[in-house]
CSV table of C-alpha atoms in Angstrom, one decimal:
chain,number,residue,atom,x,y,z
A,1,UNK,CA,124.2,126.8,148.3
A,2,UNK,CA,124.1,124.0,150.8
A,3,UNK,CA,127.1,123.3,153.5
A,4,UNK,CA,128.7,119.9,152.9
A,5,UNK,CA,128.3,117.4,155.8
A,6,UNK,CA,131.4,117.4,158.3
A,7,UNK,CA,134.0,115.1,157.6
A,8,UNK,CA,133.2,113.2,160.7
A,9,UNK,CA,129.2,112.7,159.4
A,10,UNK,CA,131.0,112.1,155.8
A,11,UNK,CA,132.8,108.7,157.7
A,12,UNK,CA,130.2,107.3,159.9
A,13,UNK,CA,128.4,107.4,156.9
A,14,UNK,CA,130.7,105.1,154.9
A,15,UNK,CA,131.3,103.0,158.3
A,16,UNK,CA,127.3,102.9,158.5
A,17,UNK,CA,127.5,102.0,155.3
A,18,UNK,CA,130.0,99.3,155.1
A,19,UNK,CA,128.5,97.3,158.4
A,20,UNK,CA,125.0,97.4,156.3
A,21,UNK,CA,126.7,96.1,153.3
A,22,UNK,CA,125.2,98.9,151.6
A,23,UNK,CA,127.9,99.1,148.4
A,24,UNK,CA,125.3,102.3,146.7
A,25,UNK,CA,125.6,104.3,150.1
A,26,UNK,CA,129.2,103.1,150.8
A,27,UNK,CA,130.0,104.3,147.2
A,28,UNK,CA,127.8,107.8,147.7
A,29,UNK,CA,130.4,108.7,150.0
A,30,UNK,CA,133.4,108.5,148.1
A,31,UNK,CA,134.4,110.7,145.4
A,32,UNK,CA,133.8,109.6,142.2
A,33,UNK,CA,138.1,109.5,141.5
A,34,UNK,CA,138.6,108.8,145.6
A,35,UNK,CA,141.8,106.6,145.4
A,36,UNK,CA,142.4,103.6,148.2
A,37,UNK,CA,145.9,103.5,149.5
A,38,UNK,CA,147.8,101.0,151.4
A,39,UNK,CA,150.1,102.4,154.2
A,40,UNK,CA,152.5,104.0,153.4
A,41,UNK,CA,151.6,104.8,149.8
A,42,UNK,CA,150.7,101.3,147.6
A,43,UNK,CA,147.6,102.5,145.5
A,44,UNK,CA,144.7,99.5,145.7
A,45,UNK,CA,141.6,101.0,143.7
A,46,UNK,CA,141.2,104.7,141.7
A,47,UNK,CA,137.4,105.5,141.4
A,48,UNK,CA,134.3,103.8,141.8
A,49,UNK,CA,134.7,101.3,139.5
A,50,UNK,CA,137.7,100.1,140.6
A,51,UNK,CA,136.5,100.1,144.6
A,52,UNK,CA,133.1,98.6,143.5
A,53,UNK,CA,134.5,94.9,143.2
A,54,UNK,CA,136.7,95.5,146.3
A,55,UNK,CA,134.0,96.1,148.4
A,56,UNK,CA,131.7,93.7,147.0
A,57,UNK,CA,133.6,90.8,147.3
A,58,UNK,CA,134.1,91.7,150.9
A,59,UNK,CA,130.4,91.9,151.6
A,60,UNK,CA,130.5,88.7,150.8
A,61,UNK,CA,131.7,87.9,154.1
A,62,UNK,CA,128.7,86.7,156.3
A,63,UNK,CA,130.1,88.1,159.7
A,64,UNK,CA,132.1,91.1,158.3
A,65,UNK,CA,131.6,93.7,160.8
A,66,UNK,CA,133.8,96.9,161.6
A,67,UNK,CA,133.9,98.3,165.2
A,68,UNK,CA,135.1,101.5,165.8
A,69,UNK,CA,137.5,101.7,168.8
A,70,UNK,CA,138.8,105.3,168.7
A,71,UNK,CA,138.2,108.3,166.1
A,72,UNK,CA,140.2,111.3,165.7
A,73,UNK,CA,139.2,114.4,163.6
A,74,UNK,CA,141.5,117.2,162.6
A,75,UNK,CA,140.4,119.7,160.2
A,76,UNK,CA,139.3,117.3,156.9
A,77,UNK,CA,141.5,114.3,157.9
A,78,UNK,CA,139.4,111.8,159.9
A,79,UNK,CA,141.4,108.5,161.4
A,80,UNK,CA,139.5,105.6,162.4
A,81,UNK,CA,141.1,102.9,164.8
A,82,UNK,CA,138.8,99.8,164.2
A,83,UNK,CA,138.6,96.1,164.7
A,84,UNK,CA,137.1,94.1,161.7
A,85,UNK,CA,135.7,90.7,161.9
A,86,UNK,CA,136.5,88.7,159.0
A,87,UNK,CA,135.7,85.3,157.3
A,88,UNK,CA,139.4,84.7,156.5
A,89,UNK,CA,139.8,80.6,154.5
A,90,UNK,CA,141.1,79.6,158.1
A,91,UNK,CA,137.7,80.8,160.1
A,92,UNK,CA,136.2,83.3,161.7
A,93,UNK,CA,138.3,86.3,163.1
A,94,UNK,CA,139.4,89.9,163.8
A,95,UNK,CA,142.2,92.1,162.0
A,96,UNK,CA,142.7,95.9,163.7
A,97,UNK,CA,142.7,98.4,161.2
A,98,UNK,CA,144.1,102.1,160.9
A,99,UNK,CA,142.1,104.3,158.5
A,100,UNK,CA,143.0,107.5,157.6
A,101,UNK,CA,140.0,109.4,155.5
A,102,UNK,CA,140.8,113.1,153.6
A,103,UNK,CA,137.2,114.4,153.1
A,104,UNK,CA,137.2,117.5,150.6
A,105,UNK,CA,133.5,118.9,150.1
A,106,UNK,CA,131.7,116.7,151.2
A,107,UNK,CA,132.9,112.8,149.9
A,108,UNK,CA,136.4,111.1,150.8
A,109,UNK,CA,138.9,111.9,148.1
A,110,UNK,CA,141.2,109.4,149.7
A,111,UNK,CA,141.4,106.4,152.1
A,112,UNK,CA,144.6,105.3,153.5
A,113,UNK,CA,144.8,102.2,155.5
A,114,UNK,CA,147.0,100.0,158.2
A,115,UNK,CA,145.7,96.2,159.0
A,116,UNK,CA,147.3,94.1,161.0
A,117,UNK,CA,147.1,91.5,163.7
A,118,UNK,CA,144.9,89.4,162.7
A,119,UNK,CA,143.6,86.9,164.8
A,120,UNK,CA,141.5,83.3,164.6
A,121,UNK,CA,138.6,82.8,166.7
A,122,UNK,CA,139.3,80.1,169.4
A,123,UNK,CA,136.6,77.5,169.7
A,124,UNK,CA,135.6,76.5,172.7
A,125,UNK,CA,136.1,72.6,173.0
């Protein structure tokens, strides 16, 4: 019987993941029922193939990139502070982002997230 990876490895994994646009590996990590929440508790996507189009359309994004700023780990809840850069139908920016991960044997079972403050590039003129 193997040991499951730590819910920390279990995260940078799916960050790894998303930053390669890798939707298989993102998905490996996330329990096959995993459910997506908005804070405080609006449910976005309920399994696999509910994230799968999520996720895709996001990769979509030429200069989507998440940068993790701060990480906290207690026990199996893991909670990212990020900054994302986004193609938003204005331009080029960043949003910061809360995410809170519950990792149970192995794969996230849930994702909870915050964004806000999102910001334009300025162009230099």
């Amino acid at each position: 019987m193997s040991v499951p990876p730590s819910p920390e490895a279990v995260v940078q994994r799916q960050l790894d993941a998303y930053n390669a646009r890798d939707l298989d590996a993102l998905l490996a990590t996330y329990a096959l029922d995993a459910r997506q929440y908005a804070l405080p508790a609006t449910l976005l996507a309920t399994g696999h193939a509910e994230m799968r189009p999520r996720f895709a359309a996001r990769f979509q994004e030429p200069d989507l990139h998440a940068h993790l700023l701060q990480r906290a780990v207690m026990g199996n809840i893991v909670i990212d502070h990020e900054t994302v850069t986004r193609n938003f139908p204005e331009g080029r920016g960043q949003v910061d982002l809360v995410a809170i991960y519950e990792v149970v044997d192995g794969l996230i079972r849930s994702q909870t997230v915050q964004v806000s403050n999102q910001r334009l590039d300025t162009q230099a003129d």
